Amino acid sequence: MSSTPAHLDPRLLRAFLAVAEELHFTRAAARLYVAQQALSRDVRRLERELGADLFLRTTRQVTLTPDGERLVPYARRVLAAQDELLAAFRQARPLLVDLNSPGLVTGRAVLHLARELAPDLELMARFESGLTWAAAEIAAGRLDASFGRWAGLDRALRAALDHQAGRREPMAVLLPVHHRLAALEEVPLAALAGERVYAGAGTPRTREWTDLAHRLFEGRGIEVAPPAPLAVGDEEFRRIIEKSGDPVLVVVGFPALPGTVLRPLVDPVPLSPVSLVWRKGLVHPGLDALRRAAARLTAERSWLRVPATAWIPAVDRDSAAART
């Protein structure tokens, strides 16, 4: 090898070793629960950093080069040492994972699977009611991970964080049972014209959600409802809904409350982008379990599929493209 960098990301070595042992990029990607494109990118980055070709690739097979064969035992020793270090600190502290709200299903599903994948770890749920607030707590070291709309965060805050796209979640409205649209099984967006829809305006914890609502409602004659008092708990939230009578913008997995009905939005189907977000540079076996769980559920449930009839902001599409 012509030169070596001052530092190598162990993730790159793990990607290399998986391909070296499988001699197949698709199988190696499945083994690591990552997209094949991301795996190929990591291998290419390692080759650039080491200044050497590690694999010979043809349409039919993948083989190691002499430099690749020489790297294998070094990679195994480095990764074994890293695994030993992480195991030594595995019980040092729990991983604090924010799920935004007890009723939201995406983060909860990922957390439950992560606990199954790593039963010896302690992953503790928290409920910070919005990614904007949680992201600041993550950057400050008071939380470890959360879920929500990455593109809705301030650019300066994103610089301290990292993320993994997990889901494009269909959106809905929560309606008081007496609302004029409550009898519909699905609510076309055009039917909301002239309505005020609550989307957390004025709440500093959920600015990314309010921004998404403004983008969705723009040009459709739908108004974002003015700020309301921050409601903590289902009882207070239901009381505020009843008092205002306004529909509430939510996702389809949001639990219906007494006196309300949940109706999916259609024509088009708006999608709420959900990412797993964590502090840049965080090393914790619990985070590894969360990332594996998110990748598995995303693949098995086609969570990132965007139907032709769906709506998603261009800024979120650009953010996802930049990550892949």
XYZ file of C-alpha atoms in Angstrom:
324
model
C 0.000 0.000 0.000
C 1.416 3.329 -0.998
C 0.314 5.360 2.051
C -1.839 5.115 5.161
C -4.054 7.750 6.821
C -3.670 8.899 10.406
C -7.050 7.392 11.339
C -9.372 4.706 9.959
C -13.048 4.496 10.769
C -13.694 0.962 12.108
C -16.965 0.948 10.161
C -14.955 0.916 6.931
C -12.942 -2.061 8.125
C -16.148 -3.862 9.088
C -17.561 -3.247 5.612
C -14.331 -4.502 4.020
C -14.217 -7.636 6.155
C -17.840 -8.537 5.432
C -17.186 -8.361 1.676
C -13.870 -10.207 2.057
C -15.597 -13.071 3.859
C -18.703 -13.209 1.673
C -17.010 -12.272 -1.646
C -20.407 -10.887 -2.551
C -21.585 -7.303 -1.988
C -25.291 -8.133 -1.718
C -24.787 -10.835 0.914
C -22.323 -8.639 2.815
C -24.800 -5.742 2.863
C -27.567 -8.022 4.184
C -25.215 -9.294 6.883
C -24.520 -5.745 8.065
C -28.136 -4.547 7.626
C -27.073 -1.726 5.326
C -27.907 -0.796 1.753
C -25.589 -2.282 -0.868
C -24.903 1.223 -2.215
C -23.769 2.391 1.233
C -21.549 -0.674 1.625
C -19.917 -0.101 -1.768
C -19.340 3.533 -0.858
C -17.581 2.556 2.383
C -15.336 0.060 0.595
C -14.388 2.651 -2.031
C -13.635 5.176 0.703
C -11.363 2.671 2.461
C -9.546 1.992 -0.789
C -9.013 5.728 -1.297
C -7.759 6.218 2.249
C -5.348 3.297 2.015
C -4.320 4.112 -1.544
C -4.876 0.532 -2.684
C -7.372 -1.589 -4.590
C -8.729 -4.241 -2.218
C -11.076 -6.136 -4.537
C -11.231 -7.182 -8.173
C -14.827 -6.738 -9.277
C -16.420 -8.240 -12.368
C -20.057 -8.789 -13.274
C -19.709 -12.410 -12.136
C -17.472 -12.416 -9.103
C -15.604 -10.477 -6.427
C -12.072 -11.520 -5.422
C -9.460 -10.091 -3.076
C -6.365 -8.409 -4.433
C -2.992 -9.145 -2.764
C -3.414 -5.911 -0.764
C -6.899 -7.030 0.236
C -5.591 -10.403 1.422
C -2.889 -8.633 3.409
C -5.449 -6.369 5.087
C -7.761 -9.180 6.286
C -5.815 -10.262 9.427
C -5.188 -6.637 10.441
C -8.879 -5.789 10.044
C -9.884 -8.796 12.150
C -7.542 -7.829 14.971
C -8.680 -4.183 14.978
C -12.370 -5.102 15.017
C -11.869 -7.768 17.674
C -10.161 -5.161 19.865
C -13.028 -2.724 19.287
C -15.624 -5.377 20.160
C -13.683 -6.230 23.320
C -13.565 -2.564 24.329
C -17.298 -2.101 23.755
C -18.091 -5.266 25.684
C -16.077 -3.956 28.638
C -18.273 -0.845 28.796
C -21.525 -2.483 27.711
C -23.087 -2.161 31.148
C -21.573 1.275 31.867
C -24.784 3.182 31.171
C -28.099 2.808 29.359
C -28.704 4.325 25.942
C -31.316 7.105 26.252
C -33.684 6.963 23.281
C -36.327 9.642 22.713
C -39.561 8.424 21.087
C -41.195 11.897 20.915
C -44.554 10.638 22.215
C -45.760 7.355 23.767
C -48.302 6.900 20.971
C -45.992 7.108 17.943
C -45.308 3.693 16.432
C -42.177 4.037 14.281
C -39.630 4.763 16.990
C -41.302 2.318 19.355
C -41.111 -0.498 16.782
C -37.413 0.177 16.201
C -36.695 0.303 19.924
C -38.562 -2.955 20.619
C -36.661 -4.801 17.873
C -33.342 -3.337 19.071
C -34.079 -4.712 22.539
C -34.682 -8.143 20.984
C -31.445 -7.962 19.003
C -29.422 -6.900 22.060
C -31.242 -8.247 25.143
C -28.251 -7.680 27.442
C -28.244 -3.920 26.785
C -30.374 -1.308 28.519
C -32.160 0.992 26.081
C -34.292 3.494 27.977
C -37.190 5.328 26.346
C -37.745 9.053 26.835
C -40.530 11.298 25.491
C -39.354 14.795 24.548
C -42.299 15.676 22.272
C -40.462 16.754 19.131
C -37.184 16.241 17.313
C -36.151 19.910 17.490
C -36.038 19.764 21.271
C -34.605 16.248 21.405
C -31.863 17.069 18.885
C -30.579 19.895 21.064
C -30.552 17.501 24.032
C -28.641 14.937 21.955
C -26.053 17.525 20.899
C -25.633 18.502 24.557
C -25.114 14.874 25.609
C -28.299 14.580 27.675
C -29.944 12.186 25.188
C -28.374 9.667 22.824
C -30.848 9.167 19.980
C -34.269 10.207 18.733
C -36.584 9.958 15.725
C -38.033 12.590 13.435
C -37.681 14.834 10.426
C -33.968 15.435 9.825
C -34.408 18.088 7.113
C -36.506 20.184 9.505
C -33.598 20.741 11.888
C -31.436 23.857 11.862
C -28.313 23.416 9.725
C -25.992 24.281 12.617
C -27.641 21.651 14.803
C -27.398 19.011 12.073
C -23.639 19.590 11.949
C -23.342 18.022 15.422
C -25.561 15.038 14.580
C -25.813 12.078 12.249
C -28.874 10.246 10.938
C -30.220 7.186 9.155
C -33.373 7.471 7.052
C -35.966 5.042 8.378
C -39.477 5.694 7.157
C -41.778 7.816 5.051
C -44.859 7.717 7.271
C -48.313 8.524 5.819
C -49.981 11.507 7.450
C -53.496 11.919 8.791
C -55.773 14.313 10.636
C -57.221 13.843 14.082
C -60.792 15.214 14.027
C -63.330 15.914 16.765
C -66.207 13.455 16.286
C -68.571 16.316 15.445
C -66.330 17.769 12.706
C -67.848 18.042 9.223
C -65.180 15.665 7.792
C -65.391 13.031 10.525
C -67.820 10.848 8.535
C -65.275 10.347 5.729
C -63.062 7.240 5.783
C -60.250 9.243 4.137
C -59.846 13.009 3.912
C -58.701 14.490 0.583
C -56.339 17.387 1.120
C -58.630 19.600 -0.948
C -61.410 18.996 1.586
C -59.334 20.820 4.218
C -59.400 24.068 2.229
C -60.668 26.850 4.474
C -59.814 24.917 7.648
C -57.342 25.780 10.372
C -55.233 22.710 11.205
C -53.171 22.493 14.366
C -49.528 21.500 13.757
C -47.702 22.651 16.877
C -47.270 26.274 15.825
C -45.490 28.264 18.512
C -44.128 25.151 20.223
C -40.309 25.244 20.205
C -40.096 21.482 20.658
C -41.722 20.611 17.316
C -40.590 23.271 14.840
C -39.679 20.612 12.275
C -43.303 19.393 12.290
C -44.776 22.891 11.938
C -42.416 23.541 9.022
C -43.628 20.338 7.343
C -47.240 21.488 7.759
C -46.524 24.890 6.191
C -44.938 23.165 3.184
C -47.895 20.789 2.836
C -50.593 23.447 3.181
C -48.957 26.054 0.930
C -51.162 26.865 -2.050
C -53.982 24.595 -0.856
C -56.025 27.161 1.103
C -55.277 25.450 4.417
C -54.163 27.542 7.389
C -51.817 26.439 10.151
C -53.747 27.017 13.367
C -52.337 29.674 15.717
C -50.308 28.661 18.775
C -52.102 26.870 21.586
C -50.894 26.131 25.117
C -48.459 23.221 25.269
C -50.595 20.249 26.312
C -48.809 17.590 28.358
C -50.591 14.226 28.481
C -53.534 12.775 26.549
C -56.187 14.343 28.762
C -54.889 17.880 28.310
C -54.304 17.329 24.584
C -57.897 16.100 24.111
C -59.229 19.081 26.068
C -57.366 21.521 23.791
C -58.733 19.749 20.684
C -62.287 19.928 21.979
C -61.916 23.584 22.907
C -60.550 24.701 19.525
C -62.486 22.294 17.291
C -59.556 22.360 14.837
C -58.271 19.243 13.067
C -54.784 18.159 14.184
C -52.098 17.087 11.719
C -50.687 13.700 12.813
C -49.406 10.442 11.279
C -51.529 7.378 10.597
C -50.072 5.517 13.560
C -51.149 8.202 16.025
C -53.567 6.787 18.624
C -57.114 8.101 18.389
C -58.285 9.777 21.593
C -61.761 9.610 23.125
C -64.041 12.031 21.325
C -61.875 12.034 18.160
C -61.462 10.021 14.961
C -58.290 9.476 12.918
C -58.584 9.884 9.154
C -55.754 9.288 6.617
C -55.007 12.117 4.183
C -55.185 11.362 0.450
C -55.012 12.962 -2.999
C -52.035 13.129 -2.616
C -50.896 10.998 0.324
C -48.497 13.249 2.301
C -45.515 11.461 3.835
C -43.695 12.444 7.002
C -39.957 11.618 6.739
C -38.645 9.848 9.864
C -34.943 9.330 10.567
C -33.032 7.831 13.446
C -30.866 10.688 14.767
C -27.861 10.460 17.087
C -24.860 12.490 18.230
C -22.011 12.478 15.742
C -19.143 10.300 16.956
C -21.268 8.385 19.490
C -19.940 4.857 20.060
C -22.355 2.626 21.976
C -23.477 -0.959 21.332
C -27.057 0.169 21.927
C -26.809 2.582 19.006
C -25.512 -0.259 16.841
C -28.570 -2.298 17.829
C -30.902 0.603 17.034
C -29.335 1.083 13.616
C -29.580 -2.627 12.808
C -33.204 -2.687 13.947
C -34.107 0.391 11.899
C -32.408 -1.009 8.787
C -34.199 -4.356 9.152
C -37.667 -2.850 9.631
C -37.103 -0.373 6.801
C -36.255 -3.206 4.429
C -38.889 -5.689 5.608
C -41.759 -3.188 5.662
C -40.692 -1.051 2.667
C -40.780 1.995 4.916
C -38.854 4.207 2.493
C -41.047 3.507 -0.526
C -42.549 6.677 -2.015
C -45.615 5.889 -4.202
C -46.207 7.949 -7.316
C -49.336 9.426 -5.686
C -47.449 10.587 -2.585
C -46.233 14.039 -1.525
C -42.951 14.763 0.197
C -41.090 18.097 0.358
C -38.235 18.553 -2.100
C -35.901 19.487 0.754
C -36.533 16.097 2.350
C -35.950 14.265 -0.921
C -32.663 16.149 -1.358
C -31.637 15.307 2.207
C -32.318 11.601 1.667
C -30.447 11.601 -1.647
C -27.420 13.239 -0.031
C -27.353 10.489 2.592
C -27.431 7.535 0.193
